[in-house]
CSV table of C-alpha atoms and ligand atoms in Angstrom, one decimal:
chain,number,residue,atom,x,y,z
A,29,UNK,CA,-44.3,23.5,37.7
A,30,UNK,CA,-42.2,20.5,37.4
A,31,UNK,CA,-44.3,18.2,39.8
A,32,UNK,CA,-47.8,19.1,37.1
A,33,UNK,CA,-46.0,16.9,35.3
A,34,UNK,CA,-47.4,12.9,36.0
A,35,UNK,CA,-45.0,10.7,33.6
A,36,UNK,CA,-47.6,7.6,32.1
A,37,UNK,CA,-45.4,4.4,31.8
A,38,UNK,CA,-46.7,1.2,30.1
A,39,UNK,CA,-45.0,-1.9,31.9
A,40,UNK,CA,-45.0,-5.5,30.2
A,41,UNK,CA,-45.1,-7.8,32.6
A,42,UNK,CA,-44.5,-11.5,32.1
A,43,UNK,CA,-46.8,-13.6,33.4
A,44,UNK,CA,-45.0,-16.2,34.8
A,45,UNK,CA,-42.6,-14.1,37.1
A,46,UNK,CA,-42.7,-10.1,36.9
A,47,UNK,CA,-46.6,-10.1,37.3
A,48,UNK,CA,-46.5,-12.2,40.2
A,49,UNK,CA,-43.5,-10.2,41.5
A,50,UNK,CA,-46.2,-7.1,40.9
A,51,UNK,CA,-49.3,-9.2,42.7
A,52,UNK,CA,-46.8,-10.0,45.7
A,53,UNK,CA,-45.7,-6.1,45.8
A,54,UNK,CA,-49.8,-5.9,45.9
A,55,UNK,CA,-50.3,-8.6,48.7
A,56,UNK,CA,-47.4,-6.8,51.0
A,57,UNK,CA,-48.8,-3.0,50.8
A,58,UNK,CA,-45.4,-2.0,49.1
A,59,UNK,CA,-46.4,1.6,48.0
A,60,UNK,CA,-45.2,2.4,44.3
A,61,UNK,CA,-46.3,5.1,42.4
A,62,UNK,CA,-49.4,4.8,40.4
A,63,UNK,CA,-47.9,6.1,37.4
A,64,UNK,CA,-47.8,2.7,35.8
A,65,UNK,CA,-49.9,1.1,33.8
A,66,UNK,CA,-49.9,-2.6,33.2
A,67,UNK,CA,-50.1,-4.8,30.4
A,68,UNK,CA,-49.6,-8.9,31.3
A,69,UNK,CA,-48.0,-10.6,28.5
A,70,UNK,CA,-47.3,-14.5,28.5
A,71,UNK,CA,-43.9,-13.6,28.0
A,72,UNK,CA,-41.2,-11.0,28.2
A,73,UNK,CA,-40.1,-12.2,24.8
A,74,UNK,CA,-43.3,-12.0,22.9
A,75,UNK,CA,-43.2,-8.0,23.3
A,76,UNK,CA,-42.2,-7.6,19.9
A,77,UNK,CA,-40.5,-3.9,18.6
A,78,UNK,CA,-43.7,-2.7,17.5
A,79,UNK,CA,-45.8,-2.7,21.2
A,80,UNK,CA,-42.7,-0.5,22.1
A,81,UNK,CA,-42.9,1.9,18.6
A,82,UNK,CA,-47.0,2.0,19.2
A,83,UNK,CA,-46.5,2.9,23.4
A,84,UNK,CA,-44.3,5.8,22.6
A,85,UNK,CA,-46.2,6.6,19.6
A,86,UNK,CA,-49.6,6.9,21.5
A,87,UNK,CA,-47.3,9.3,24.3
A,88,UNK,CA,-46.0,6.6,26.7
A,89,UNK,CA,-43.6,8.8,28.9
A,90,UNK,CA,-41.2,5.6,29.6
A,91,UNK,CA,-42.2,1.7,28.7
A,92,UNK,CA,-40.8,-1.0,31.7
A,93,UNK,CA,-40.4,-4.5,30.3
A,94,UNK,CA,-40.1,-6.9,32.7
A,95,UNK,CA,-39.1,-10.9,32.7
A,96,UNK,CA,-37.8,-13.7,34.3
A,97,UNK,CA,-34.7,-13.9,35.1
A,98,UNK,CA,-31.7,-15.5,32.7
A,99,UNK,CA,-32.1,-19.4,33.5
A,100,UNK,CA,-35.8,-19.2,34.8
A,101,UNK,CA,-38.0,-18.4,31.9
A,102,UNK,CA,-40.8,-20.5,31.8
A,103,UNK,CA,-40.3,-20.9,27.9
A,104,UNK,CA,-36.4,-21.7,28.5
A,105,UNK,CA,-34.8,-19.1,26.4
A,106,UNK,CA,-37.8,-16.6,25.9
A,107,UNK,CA,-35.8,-14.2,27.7
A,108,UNK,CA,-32.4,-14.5,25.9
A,109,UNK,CA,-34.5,-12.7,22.7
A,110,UNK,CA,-36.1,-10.1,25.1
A,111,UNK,CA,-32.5,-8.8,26.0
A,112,UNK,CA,-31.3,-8.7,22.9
A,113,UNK,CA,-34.9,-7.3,21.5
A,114,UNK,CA,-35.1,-4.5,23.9
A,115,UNK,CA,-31.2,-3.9,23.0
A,116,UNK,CA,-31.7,-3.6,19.6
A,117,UNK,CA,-35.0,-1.0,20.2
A,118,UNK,CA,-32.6,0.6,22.3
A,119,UNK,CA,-30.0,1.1,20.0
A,120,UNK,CA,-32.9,1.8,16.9
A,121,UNK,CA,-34.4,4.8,19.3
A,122,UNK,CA,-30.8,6.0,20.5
A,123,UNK,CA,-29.7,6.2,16.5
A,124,UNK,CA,-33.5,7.8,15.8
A,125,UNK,CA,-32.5,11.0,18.0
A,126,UNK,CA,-34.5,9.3,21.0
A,127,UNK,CA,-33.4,9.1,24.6
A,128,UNK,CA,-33.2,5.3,24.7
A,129,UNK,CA,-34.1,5.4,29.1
A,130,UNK,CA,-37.2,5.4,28.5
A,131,UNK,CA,-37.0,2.2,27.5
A,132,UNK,CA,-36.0,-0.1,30.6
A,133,UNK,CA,-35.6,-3.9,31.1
A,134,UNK,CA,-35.8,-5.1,34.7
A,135,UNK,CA,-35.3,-9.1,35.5
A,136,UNK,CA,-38.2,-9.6,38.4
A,137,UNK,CA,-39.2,-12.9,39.6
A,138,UNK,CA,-42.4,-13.9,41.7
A,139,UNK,CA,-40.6,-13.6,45.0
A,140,UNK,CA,-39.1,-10.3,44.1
A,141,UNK,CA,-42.4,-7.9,45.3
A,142,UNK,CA,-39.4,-5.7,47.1
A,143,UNK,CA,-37.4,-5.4,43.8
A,144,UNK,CA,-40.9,-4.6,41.8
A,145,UNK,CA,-41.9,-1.7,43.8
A,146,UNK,CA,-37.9,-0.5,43.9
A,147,UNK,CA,-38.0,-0.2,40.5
A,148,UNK,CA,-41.5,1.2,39.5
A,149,UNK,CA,-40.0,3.4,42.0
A,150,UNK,CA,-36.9,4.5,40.5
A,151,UNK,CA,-38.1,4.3,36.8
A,152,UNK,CA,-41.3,7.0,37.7
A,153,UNK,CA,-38.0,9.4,39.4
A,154,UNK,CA,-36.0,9.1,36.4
A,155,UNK,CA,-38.6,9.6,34.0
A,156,UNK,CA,-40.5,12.2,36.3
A,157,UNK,CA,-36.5,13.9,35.6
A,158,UNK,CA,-36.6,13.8,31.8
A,159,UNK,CA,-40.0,15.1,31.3
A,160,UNK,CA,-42.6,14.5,28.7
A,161,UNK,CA,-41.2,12.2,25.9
A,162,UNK,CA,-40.8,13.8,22.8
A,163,UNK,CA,-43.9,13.4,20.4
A,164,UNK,CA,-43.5,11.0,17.8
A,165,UNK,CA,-45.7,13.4,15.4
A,166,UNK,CA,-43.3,14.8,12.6
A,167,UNK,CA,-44.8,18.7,12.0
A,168,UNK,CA,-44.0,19.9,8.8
A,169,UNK,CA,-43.2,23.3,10.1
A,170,UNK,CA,-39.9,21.7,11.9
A,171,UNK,CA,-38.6,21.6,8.4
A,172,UNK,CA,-39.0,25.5,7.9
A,173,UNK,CA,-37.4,26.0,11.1
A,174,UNK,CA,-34.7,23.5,10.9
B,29,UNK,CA,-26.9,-11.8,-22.1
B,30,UNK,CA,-27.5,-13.8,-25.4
B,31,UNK,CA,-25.0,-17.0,-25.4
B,32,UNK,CA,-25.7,-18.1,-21.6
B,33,UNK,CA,-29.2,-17.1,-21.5
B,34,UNK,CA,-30.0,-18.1,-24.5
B,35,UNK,CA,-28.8,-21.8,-23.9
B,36,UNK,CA,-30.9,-21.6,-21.0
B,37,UNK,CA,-34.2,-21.0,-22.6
B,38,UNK,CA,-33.4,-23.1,-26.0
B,39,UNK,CA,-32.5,-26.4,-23.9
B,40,UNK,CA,-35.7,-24.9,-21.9
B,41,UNK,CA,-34.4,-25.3,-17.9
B,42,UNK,CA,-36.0,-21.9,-17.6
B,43,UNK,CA,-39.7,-20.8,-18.7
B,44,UNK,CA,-38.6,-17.1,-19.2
B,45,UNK,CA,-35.8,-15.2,-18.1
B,46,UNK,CA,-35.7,-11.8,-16.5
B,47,UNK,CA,-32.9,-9.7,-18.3
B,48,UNK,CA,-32.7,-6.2,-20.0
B,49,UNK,CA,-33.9,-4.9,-23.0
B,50,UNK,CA,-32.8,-1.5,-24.7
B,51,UNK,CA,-36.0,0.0,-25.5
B,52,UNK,CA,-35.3,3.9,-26.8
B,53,UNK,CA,-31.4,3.5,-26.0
B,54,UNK,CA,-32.7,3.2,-22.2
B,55,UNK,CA,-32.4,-0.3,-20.3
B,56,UNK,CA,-35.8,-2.2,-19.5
B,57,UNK,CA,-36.2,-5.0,-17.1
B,58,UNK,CA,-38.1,-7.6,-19.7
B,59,UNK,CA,-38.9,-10.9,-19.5
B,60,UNK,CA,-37.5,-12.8,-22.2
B,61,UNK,CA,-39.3,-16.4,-23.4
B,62,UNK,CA,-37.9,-18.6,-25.4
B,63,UNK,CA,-40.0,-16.9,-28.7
B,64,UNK,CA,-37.9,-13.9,-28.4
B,65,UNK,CA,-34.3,-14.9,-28.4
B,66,UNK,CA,-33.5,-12.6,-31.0
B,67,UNK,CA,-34.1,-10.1,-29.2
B,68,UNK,CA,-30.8,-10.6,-26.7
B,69,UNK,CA,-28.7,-8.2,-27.1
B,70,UNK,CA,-24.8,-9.0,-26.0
B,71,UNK,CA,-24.3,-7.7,-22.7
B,72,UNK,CA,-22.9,-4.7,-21.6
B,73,UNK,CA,-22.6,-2.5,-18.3
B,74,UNK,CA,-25.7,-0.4,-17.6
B,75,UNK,CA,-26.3,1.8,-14.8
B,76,UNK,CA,-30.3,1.6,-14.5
B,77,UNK,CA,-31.5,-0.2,-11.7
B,78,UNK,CA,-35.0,-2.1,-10.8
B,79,UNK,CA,-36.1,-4.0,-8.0
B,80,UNK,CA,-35.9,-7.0,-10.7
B,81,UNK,CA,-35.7,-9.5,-7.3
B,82,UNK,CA,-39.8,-8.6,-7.1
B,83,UNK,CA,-40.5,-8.4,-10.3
B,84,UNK,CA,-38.9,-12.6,-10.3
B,85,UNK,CA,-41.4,-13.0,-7.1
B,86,UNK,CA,-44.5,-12.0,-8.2
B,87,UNK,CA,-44.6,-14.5,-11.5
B,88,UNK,CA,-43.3,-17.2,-9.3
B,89,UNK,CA,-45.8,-16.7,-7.0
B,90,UNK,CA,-49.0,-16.6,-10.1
B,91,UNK,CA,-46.5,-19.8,-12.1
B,92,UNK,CA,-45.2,-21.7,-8.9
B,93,UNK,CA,-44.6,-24.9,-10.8
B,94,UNK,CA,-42.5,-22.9,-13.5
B,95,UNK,CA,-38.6,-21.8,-13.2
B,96,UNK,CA,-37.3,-19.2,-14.0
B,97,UNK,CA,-34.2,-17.2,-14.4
B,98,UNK,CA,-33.0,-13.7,-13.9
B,99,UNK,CA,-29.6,-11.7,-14.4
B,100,UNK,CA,-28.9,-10.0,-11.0
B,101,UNK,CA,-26.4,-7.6,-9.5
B,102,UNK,CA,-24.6,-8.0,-5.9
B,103,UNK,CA,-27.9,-6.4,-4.6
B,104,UNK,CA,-29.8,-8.9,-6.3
B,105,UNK,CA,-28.6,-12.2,-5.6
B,106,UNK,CA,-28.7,-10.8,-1.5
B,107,UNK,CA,-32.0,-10.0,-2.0
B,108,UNK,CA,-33.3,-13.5,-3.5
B,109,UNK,CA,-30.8,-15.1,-0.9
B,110,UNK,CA,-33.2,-13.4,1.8
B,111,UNK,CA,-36.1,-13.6,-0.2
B,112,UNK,CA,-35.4,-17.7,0.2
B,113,UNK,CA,-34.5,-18.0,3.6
B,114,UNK,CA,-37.7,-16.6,4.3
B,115,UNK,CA,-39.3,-19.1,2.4
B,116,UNK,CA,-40.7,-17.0,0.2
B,117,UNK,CA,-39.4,-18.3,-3.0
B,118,UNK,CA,-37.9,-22.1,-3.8
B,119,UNK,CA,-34.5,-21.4,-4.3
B,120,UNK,CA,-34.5,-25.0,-7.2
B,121,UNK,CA,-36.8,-22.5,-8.8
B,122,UNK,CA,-34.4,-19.4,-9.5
B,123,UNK,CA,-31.3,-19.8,-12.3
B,124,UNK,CA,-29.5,-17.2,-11.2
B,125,UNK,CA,-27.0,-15.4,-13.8
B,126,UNK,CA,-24.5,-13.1,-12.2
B,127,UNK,CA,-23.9,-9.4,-13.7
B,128,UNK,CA,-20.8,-6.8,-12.1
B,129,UNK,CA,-21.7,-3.2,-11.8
B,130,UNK,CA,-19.3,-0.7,-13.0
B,131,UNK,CA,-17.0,1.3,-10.6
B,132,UNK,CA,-18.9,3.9,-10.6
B,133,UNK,CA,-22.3,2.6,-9.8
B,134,UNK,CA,-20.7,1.3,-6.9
B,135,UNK,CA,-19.2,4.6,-6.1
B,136,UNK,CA,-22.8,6.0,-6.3
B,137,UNK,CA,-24.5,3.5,-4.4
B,138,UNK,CA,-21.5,3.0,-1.7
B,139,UNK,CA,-21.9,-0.7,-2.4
B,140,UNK,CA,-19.8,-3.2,-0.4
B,141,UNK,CA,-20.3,-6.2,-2.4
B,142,UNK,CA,-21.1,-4.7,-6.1
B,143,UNK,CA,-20.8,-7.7,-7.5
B,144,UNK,CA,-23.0,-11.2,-7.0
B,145,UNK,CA,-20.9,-14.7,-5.9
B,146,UNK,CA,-22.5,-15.9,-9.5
B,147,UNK,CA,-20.2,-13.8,-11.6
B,148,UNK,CA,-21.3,-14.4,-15.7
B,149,UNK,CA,-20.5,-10.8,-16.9
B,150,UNK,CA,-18.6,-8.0,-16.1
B,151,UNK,CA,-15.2,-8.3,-13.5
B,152,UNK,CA,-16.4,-7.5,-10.4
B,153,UNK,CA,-15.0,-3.6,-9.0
B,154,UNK,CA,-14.1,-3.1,-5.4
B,155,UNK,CA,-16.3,-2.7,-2.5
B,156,UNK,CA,-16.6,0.5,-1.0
B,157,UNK,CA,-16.1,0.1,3.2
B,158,UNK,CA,-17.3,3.6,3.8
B,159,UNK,CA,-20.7,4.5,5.6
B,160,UNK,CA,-20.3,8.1,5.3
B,161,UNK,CA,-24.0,9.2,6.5
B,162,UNK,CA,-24.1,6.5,9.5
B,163,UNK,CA,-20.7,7.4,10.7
B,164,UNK,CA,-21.6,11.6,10.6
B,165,UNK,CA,-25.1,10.8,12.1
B,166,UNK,CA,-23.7,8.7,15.3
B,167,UNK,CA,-21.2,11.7,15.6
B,168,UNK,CA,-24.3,14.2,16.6
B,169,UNK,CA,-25.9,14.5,19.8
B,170,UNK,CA,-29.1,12.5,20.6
B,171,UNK,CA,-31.3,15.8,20.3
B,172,UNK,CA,-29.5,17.5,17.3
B,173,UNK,CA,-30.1,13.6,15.8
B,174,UNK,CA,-33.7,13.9,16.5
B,175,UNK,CA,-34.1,16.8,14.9
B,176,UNK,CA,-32.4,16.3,12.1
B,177,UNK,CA,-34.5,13.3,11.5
B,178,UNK,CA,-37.5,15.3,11.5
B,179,UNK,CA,-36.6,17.6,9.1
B,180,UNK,CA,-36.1,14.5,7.0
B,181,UNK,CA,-39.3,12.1,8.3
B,182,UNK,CA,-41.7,15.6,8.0
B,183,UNK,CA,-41.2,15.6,3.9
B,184,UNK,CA,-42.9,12.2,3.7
B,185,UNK,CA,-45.9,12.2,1.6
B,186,UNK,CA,-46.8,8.3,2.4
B,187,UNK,CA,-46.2,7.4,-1.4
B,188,UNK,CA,-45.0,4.1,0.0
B,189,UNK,CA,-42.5,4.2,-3.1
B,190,UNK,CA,-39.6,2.8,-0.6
B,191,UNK,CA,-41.9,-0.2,0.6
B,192,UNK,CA,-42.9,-1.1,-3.0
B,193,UNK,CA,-39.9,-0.5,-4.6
B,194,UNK,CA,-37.8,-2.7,-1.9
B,195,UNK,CA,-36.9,-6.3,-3.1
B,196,UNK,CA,-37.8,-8.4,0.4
B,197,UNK,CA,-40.4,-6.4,1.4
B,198,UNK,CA,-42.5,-9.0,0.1
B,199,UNK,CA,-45.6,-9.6,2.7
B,200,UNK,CA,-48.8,-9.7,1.2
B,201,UNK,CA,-50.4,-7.2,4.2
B,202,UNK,CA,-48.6,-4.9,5.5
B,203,UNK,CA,-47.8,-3.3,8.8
B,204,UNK,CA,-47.8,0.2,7.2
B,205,UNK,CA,-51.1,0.2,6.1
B,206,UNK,CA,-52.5,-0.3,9.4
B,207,UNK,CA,-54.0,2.2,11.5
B,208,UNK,CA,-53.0,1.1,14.8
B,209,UNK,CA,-48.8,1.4,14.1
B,210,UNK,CA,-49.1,4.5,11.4
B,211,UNK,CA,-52.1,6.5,12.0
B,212,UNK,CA,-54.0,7.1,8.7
B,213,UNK,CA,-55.0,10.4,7.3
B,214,UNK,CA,-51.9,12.0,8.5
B,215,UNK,CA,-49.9,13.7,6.6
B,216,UNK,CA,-46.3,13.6,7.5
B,217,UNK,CA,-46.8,10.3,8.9
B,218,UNK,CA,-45.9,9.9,12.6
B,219,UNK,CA,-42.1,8.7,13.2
B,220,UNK,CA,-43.7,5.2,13.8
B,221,UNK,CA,-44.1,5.2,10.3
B,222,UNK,CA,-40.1,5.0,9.5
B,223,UNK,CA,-39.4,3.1,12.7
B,224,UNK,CA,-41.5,0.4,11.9
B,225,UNK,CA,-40.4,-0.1,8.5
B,226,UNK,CA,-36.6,0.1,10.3
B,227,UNK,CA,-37.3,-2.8,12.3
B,228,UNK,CA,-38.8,-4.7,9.7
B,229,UNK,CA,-36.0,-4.0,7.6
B,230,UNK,CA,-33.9,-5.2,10.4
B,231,UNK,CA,-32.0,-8.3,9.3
B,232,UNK,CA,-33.7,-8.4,5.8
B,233,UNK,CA,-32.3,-5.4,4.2
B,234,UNK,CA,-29.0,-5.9,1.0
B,235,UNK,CA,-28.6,-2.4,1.4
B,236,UNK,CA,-29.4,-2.1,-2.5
B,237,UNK,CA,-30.3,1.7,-1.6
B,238,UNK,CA,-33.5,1.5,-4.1
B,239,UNK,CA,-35.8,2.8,-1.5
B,240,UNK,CA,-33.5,5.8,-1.0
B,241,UNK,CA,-33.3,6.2,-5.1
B,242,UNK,CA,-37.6,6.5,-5.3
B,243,UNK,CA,-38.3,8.1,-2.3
B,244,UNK,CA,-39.6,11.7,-4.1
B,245,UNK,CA,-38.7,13.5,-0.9
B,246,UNK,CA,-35.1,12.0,-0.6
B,247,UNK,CA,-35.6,11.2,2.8
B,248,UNK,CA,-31.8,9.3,3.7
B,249,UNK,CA,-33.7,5.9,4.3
B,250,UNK,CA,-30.3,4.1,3.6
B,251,UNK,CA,-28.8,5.2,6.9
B,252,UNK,CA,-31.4,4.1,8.5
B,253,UNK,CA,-31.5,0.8,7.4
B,254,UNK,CA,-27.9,0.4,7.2
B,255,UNK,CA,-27.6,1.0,10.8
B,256,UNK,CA,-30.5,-1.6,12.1
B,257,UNK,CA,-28.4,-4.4,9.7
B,258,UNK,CA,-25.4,-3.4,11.5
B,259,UNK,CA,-27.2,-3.9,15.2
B,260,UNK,CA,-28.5,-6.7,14.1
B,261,UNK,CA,-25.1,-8.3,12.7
B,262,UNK,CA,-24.0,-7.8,16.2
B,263,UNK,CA,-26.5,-8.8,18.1
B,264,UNK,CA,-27.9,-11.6,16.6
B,265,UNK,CA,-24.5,-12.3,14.4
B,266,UNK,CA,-26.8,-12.6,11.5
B,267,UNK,CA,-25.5,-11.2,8.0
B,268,UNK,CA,-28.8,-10.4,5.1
B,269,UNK,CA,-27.9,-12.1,1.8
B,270,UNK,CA,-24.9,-14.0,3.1
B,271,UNK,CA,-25.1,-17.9,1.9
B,272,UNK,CA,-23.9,-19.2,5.2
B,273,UNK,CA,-27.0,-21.2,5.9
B,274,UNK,CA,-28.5,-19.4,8.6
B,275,UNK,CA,-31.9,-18.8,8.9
B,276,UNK,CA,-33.5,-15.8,10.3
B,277,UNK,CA,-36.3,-18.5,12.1
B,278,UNK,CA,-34.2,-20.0,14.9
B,279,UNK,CA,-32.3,-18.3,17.4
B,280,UNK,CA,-29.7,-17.0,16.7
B,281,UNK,CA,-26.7,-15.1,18.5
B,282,UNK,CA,-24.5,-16.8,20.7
B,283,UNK,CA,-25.9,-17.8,24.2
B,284,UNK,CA,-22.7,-16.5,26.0
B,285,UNK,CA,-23.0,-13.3,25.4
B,286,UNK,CA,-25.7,-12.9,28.3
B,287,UNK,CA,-24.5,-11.5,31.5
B,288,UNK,CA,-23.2,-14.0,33.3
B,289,UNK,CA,-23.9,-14.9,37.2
B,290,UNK,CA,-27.1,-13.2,38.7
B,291,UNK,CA,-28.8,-10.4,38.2
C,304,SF4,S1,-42.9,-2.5,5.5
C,304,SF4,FE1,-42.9,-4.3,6.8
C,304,SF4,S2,-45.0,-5.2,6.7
C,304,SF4,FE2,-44.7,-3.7,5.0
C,304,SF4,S3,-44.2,-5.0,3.3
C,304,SF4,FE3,-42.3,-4.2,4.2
C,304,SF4,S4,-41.7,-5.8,5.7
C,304,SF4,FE4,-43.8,-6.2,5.1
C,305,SF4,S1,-40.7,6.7,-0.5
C,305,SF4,FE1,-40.2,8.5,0.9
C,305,SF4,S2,-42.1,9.8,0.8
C,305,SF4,FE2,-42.7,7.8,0.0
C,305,SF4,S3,-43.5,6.7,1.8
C,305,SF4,FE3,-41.3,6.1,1.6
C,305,SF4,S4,-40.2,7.6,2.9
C,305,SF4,FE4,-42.3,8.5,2.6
């Protein structure tokens, strides 16, 4: 029963560093699971709060966000606000009742292929582990039950 | 409200002035020209409260060369403070006259600041520290937090009362009203609904607690809010209505927070 359930992940990758990291996973046969689904962003900083809200919303299982790393962002300091960004959405879900891993932040650079696959990898397990994310549909019959 | 402001509009430095006016024994927002300075009454503590902040916006924004002034609470002056810094208004534009709330409208409102730095009328009460509601919600666990939200989010009829009613949510389109982050036709609105509305309120909202006071299904929005501020004060060390002279458009935080060495 458990392995019916395929987990759909949304992954931002930027496209100066974790996309490239993804294509060079891609060139090198490095198996991953295909349970991601890719979205190439300029960068990791412009994935603003409400791309993460709307993936969960529309029944993303997990959402990866992935940049360069501290010091090598092609826009300087892009990813200085995606850290804090994805730490505050973390901290909104977490307060909201939500199980803020599903929300992950992974520093991969264009010669990291190895580290993309690894963690594609990992994230699937652990979400695969938690099971379907909780809908973000409010049913008014919760509030006769509750 | 009738020596200061009235000296304003005779010597004319404003062209009306947003005060109070007791119509019925009840207290009305009113705009006040200089033709009506009669009709000041001496001030006095009130309890009513109105999102006077947007009321302010909106004529600026239809008489941009005109000033005006308005009488504000604590609540107030943050929310024109914010309402500046995000360019919204022209701060040489805005007199602003300073009004204390009473103890116990502070009490009610678990104000920390119910007073404005412009003090007129009034001596200003203490602040109250305590965030009851935040503080008992981060004491749950995640799932029984979930739930309890629901229970709250599922009453919403999409009035948007709290996004009208709120003093800096002043964008001419908004976010709510589209499809793609709050589904329409739905009835309650998906949790994306509140969330989104959280983030925007992130590092914009005085906590004037207005959206909790309309909402017709007293949904707790305050805690909600009070608790994205609070990340955000943290994170990016950036404090809504303070007059410190930081703006909300470059980046702020402090660098050396980041994880040092590799990673
Ligand atoms: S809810 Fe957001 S988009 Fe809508 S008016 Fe307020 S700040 Fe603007
Ligand atoms: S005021 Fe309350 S019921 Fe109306 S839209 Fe806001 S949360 Fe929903």
């Amino acid at each position: 029963m458990a392995n019916s359930f395929e987990p759909k992940i949304l992954a931002f990758l930027c496209n100066w560093c974790s996309y490239a990291g993804a294509d060079l996973a891609g060139v090198s046969r490095l198996q991953y699971p295909p349970n991601i689904r890719v979205i190439r962003v300029m960068c990791s900083g412009t994935v603003s709060p409400h791309h993460l809200i709307h993936a969960f919303q529309k029944g993303a299982d997990g959402v990866l966000v992935a940049g360069c790393h501290i010091g090598d962002c092609h826009y300087l300091k892009g990813n200085y606000m995606t850290l804090k960004r994805i730490t505050f959405v973390e901290e909104l879900l977490r307060f909201a009742g939500y199980d803020p891993a599903r929300l992950h932040l992974e520093w991969i650079s264009a010669a990291e292929g190895i580290k993309f696959a690894e963690t594609v990898r990992a994230f699937t397990a652990e979400i695969r582990s938690m099971g379907p994310a909780p809908t973000f549909e409010a049913t008014p019959r919760l509030a006769l039950s509750a | 409200m009738n020596t200061k402001i009235k000296t304003l509009l005779e010597q004319g430095q404003v062209a009306g002035f947003f005060a109070y006016k007791r119509i019925h024994g009840v207290w009305y927002p009113y705009l006040f020209t200089k033709s009506e300075l009669d009709q000041l009454e001496p001030w006095q503590p009130f309890k009513s409260r109105y999102p006077i902040a947007k009321l302010l916006l909106a004529k600026a924004r239809q008489n941009p060369d005109q000033t005006f002034g308005v009488l504000v609470r604590g609540c107030e002056e943050r929310a024109l403070r914010e309402i500046f810094k995000w360019n919204q208004l022209d701060p040489n534009r805005v007199v602003m006259v300073g009004q204390a709330c009473t103890e116990d409208l502070a009490q009610t409102c678990e104000c920390a600041k119910p007073f404005p730095d412009q003090l007129n009328y009034g001596s200003a009460p203490a602040g109250v520290g305590r965030q009851r509601r935040v503080a008992e919600l981060e004491a749950k666990a995640d799932g029984e937090r979930m739930q309890w939200w629901l229970s709250h989010f599922n009453r919403c009829i999409r009035c948007y009362g709290c996004r009208d009613v709120c003093p800096v949510c002043f964008c001419t389109i908004c976010s709510l009203e589209q499809s793609d982050v709050a589904p329409t036709g739905k009835l309650p609105p998906d949790t994306s609904f509140h969330l989104v509305r959280a983030v925007h309120m992130a590092g914009r909202c005085v906590d004037c607690g207005l959206c909790e006071e309309v909402c017709p299904a007293g949904i707790p929005l305050r805690a909600l809010y009070k608790k994205v501020n609070s990340l955000v004060a943290d994170l990016f060390d950036y404090r809504t209505g303070a007059d410190d002279g930081r703006s909300p458009f470059t980046f702020l935080g402090d660098e050396s927070r980041l994880p040092a060495g590799l990673r």
